[in-house]
Short mmCIF file of C-alpha atoms in Angstrom, two decimals:
data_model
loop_
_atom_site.label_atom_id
_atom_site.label_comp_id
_atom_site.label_asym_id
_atom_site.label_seq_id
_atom_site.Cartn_x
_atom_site.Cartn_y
_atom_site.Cartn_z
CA UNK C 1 0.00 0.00 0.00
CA UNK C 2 1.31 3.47 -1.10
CA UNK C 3 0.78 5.85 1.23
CA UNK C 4 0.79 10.00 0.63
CA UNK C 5 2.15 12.12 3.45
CA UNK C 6 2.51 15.46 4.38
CA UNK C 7 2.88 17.49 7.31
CA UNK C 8 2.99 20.90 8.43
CA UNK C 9 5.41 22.48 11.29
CA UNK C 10 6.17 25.52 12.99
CA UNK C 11 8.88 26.67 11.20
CA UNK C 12 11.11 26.18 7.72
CA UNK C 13 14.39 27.08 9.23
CA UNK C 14 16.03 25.91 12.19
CA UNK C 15 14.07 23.62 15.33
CA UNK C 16 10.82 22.52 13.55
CA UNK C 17 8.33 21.04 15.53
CA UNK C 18 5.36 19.38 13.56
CA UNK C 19 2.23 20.55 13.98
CA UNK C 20 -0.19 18.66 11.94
CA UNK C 21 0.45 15.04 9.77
CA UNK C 22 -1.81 13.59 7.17
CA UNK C 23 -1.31 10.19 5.21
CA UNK C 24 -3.57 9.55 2.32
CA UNK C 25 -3.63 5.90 0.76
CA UNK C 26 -3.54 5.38 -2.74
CA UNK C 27 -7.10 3.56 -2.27
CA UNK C 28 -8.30 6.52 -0.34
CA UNK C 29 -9.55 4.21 1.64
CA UNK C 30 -7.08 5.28 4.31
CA UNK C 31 -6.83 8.41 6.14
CA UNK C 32 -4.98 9.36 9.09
CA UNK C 33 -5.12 13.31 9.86
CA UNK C 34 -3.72 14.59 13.96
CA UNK C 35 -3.28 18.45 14.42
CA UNK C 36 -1.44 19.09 17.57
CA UNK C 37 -2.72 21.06 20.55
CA UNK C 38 0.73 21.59 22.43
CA UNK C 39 2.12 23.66 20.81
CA UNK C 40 2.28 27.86 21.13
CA UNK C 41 1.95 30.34 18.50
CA UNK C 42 5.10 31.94 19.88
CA UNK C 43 6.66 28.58 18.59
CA UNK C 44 5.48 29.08 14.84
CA UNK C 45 7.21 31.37 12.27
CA UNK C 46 4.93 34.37 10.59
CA UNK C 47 3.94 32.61 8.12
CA UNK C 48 2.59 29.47 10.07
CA UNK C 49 0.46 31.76 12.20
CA UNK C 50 -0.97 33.28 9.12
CA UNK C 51 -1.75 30.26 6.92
CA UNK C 52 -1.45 27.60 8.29
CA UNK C 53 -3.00 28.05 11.92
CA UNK C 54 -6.09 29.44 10.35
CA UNK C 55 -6.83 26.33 9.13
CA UNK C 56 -6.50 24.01 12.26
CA UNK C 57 -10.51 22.68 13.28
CA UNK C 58 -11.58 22.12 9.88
CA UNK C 59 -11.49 18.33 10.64
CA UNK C 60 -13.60 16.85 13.99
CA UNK C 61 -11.36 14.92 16.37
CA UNK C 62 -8.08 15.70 15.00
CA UNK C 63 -6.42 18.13 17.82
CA UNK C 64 -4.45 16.49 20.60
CA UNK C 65 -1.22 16.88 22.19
CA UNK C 66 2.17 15.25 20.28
CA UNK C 67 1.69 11.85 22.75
CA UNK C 68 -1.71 11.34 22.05
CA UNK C 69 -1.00 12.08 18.09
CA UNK C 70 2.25 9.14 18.62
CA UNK C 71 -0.88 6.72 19.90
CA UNK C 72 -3.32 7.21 17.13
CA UNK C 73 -0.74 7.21 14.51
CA UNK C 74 0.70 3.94 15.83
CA UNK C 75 -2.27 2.04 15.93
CA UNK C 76 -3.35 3.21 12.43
CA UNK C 77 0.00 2.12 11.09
CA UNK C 78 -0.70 -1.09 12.85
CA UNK C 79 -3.99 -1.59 10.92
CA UNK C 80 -3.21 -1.19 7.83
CA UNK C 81 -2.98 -4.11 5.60
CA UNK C 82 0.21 -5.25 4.08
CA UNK C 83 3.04 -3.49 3.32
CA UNK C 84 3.40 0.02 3.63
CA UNK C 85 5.58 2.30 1.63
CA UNK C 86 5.19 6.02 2.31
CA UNK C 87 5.70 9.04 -0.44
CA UNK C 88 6.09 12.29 0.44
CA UNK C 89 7.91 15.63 -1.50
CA UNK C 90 9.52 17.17 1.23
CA UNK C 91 12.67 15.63 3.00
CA UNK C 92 11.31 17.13 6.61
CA UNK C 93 7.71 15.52 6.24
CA UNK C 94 9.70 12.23 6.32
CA UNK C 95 11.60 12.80 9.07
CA UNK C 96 8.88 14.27 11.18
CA UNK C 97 6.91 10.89 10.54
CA UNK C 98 9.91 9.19 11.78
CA UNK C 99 9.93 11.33 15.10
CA UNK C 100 6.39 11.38 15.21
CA UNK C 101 6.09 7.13 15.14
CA UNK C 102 9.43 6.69 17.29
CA UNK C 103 10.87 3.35 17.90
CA UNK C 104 10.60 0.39 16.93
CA UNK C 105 9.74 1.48 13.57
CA UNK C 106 6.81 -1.04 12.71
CA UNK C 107 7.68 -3.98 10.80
CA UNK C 108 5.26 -3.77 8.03
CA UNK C 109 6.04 0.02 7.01
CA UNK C 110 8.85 0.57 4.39
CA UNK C 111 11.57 2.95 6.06
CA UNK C 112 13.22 4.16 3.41
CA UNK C 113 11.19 7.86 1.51
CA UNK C 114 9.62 6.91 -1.50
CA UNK C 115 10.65 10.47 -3.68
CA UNK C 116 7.84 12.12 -5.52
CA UNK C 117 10.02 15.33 -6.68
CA UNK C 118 10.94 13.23 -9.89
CA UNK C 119 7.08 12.66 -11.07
CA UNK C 120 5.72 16.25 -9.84
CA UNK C 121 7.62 17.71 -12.84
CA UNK C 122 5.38 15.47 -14.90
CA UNK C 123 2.78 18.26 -16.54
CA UNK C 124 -0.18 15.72 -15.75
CA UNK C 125 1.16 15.60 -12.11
CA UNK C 126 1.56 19.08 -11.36
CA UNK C 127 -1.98 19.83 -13.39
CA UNK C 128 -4.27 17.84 -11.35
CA UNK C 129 -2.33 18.36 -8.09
CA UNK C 130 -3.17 22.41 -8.86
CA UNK C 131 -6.55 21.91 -9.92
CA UNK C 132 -7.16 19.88 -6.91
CA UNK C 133 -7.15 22.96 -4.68
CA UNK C 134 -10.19 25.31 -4.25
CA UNK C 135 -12.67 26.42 -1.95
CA UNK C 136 -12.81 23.96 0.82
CA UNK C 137 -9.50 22.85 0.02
CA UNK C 138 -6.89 24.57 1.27
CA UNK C 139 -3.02 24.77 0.63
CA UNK C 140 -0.61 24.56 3.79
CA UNK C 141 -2.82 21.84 5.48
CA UNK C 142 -1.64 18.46 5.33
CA UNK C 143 -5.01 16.56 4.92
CA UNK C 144 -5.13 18.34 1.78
CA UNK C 145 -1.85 18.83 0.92
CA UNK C 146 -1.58 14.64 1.00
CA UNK C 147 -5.06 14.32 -1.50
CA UNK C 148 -3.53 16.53 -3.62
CA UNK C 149 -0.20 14.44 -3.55
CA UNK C 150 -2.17 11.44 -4.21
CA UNK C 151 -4.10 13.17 -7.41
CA UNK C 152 -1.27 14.52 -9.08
CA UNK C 153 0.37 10.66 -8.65
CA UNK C 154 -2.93 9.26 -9.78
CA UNK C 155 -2.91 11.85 -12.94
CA UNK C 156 0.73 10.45 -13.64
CA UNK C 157 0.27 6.93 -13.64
CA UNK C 158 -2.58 7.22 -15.86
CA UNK C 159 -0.77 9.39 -18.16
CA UNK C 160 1.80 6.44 -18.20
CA UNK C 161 -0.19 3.68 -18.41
CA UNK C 162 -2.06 5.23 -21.90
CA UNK C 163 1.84 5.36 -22.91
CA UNK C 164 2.79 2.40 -22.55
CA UNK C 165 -0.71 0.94 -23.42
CA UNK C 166 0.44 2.97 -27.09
CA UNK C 167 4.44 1.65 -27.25
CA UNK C 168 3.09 -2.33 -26.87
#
């Protein structure tokens, strides 16, 4: 199973601390979405507080602190079927996963990034990931931010699949 992640976090440049994670599966069948609760405004750079903050409460049951987020990320990790590999397209997303699972990594989910950079500068890609946003769907939160991974990686492989369907 392929799943989509991103995240968002207080700040670009030096300590980030994560502040909300999403993981989309390919299926869709599979969401995961936390916001966390600890953390202050005083903690987020300028343009956290004014993008990205605004848009914390849109989804029902997602705030809690960063150990309660750990718990409901493990045990939907835990339930998902199969294999697990996890895309994202930005290096920190990964590694705030990481933190935010801890150790032991589980068994079942690949640890290694799956890279999406390469396929976003496929035009079908980076078309339906753009006309994926709109009203009700937001840039700079992760729920959305990982749908709109998993349509512009949808939009590829089709692409692909009518190529190679036309090569054979």
């Amino acid at each position: 199973m392929l799943l989509f992640l991103d995240t968002e976090f207080t700040d670009l440049v030096g300590a980030r601390e994560l502040l909300s994670l999403a993981l989309v599966s390919e299926d869709s069948e599979h969401e995961f979405y936390a916001e966390r609760t600890d953390i202050t405004r005083a903690q987020c750079s300028e343009f956290v507080r004014e993008v990205v903050l605004p848009e914390f409460g849109r989804v029902p049951g997602a705030a809690g602190t960063f150990d309660e987020l750990r718990s409901r990320l493990g045990l939907f990790l835990h339930n998902l079927p199969g294999r697990v590999y996890v895309g994202c397209d930005h290096e920190p997303d990964f590694e705030l996963l990481r933190a935010a699972i801890g150790l032991p990594w589980p068994v079942h989910v690949t640890a290694q990034r799956w890279k999406l950079e390469d396929w976003q500068l496929e035009p079908h890609w980076a078309v339906a990931e753009a006309d994926f946003y709109g009203p009700g769907r937001p840039r700079h939160h992760a729920l959305e931010d990982a749908r709109a991974l998993r349509a512009g990686y949808l939009a590829w492989r089709k692409h692909i699949s009518r190529e190679c369907g036309r090569s054979s």
